[in-house]
Amino acid sequence: QVQLVESGGGLVQAGGSLRLSCAASGGTFSSYSMGWFRQAPGKEREFVATISWISGSTYYADSVKGRFTISRDNAKNTLYLQMDSLKPEDTAVYYCAASGVVVPMRSYEYDYWGQGTQVTVSS
């Protein structure tokens, strides 16, 4: 059983930056592909980014490509999401998740989820 705890959310002005972290415990972190999803009020949860456990390859939603960077530190059992050039439409609860799939890009491919951290971008 893998436990995931996100941190780093908050309130930021448009154009600003935030770095989210996701601390993992209870499993072999390096053997899971990890991803970030987000859910805005009244909307479905959507894919943001993923990093493969095999190759370290990264994949992004078109809406965040070039602005967000996903990374991981297997020695620290921690996943990161660096968010730059933030926009009001990035406002959402951000979730990290763990998957045994090589390149998981859909929520049903993930086995473990964190509780989420709120990101609010003001205009």
C-alpha angles and dihedrals in degrees: 000000000000121000119203127193122186125204140165101069123134147120119311136165121249110277092030132114139239133181118213122200131198118197116203129201139165099045145051099284095191092060095059130080107227131211146180124223131176137203125199122198111285093006136101122258109270136199116254108170144332137199120205120233093215104049104008088238115160132214130188141194111252090242093064102029111128093016105059128053125196119202140159139210108206092187089060096036088233136135123202138198116195108199118194133173090024120200131201088250089064088070108121146105107281121214131191120210141183127223139180090213116104096231109010115184101157126073094234089061091065123088104188132040137188124226095254137243125237120241117188122184116193123206 
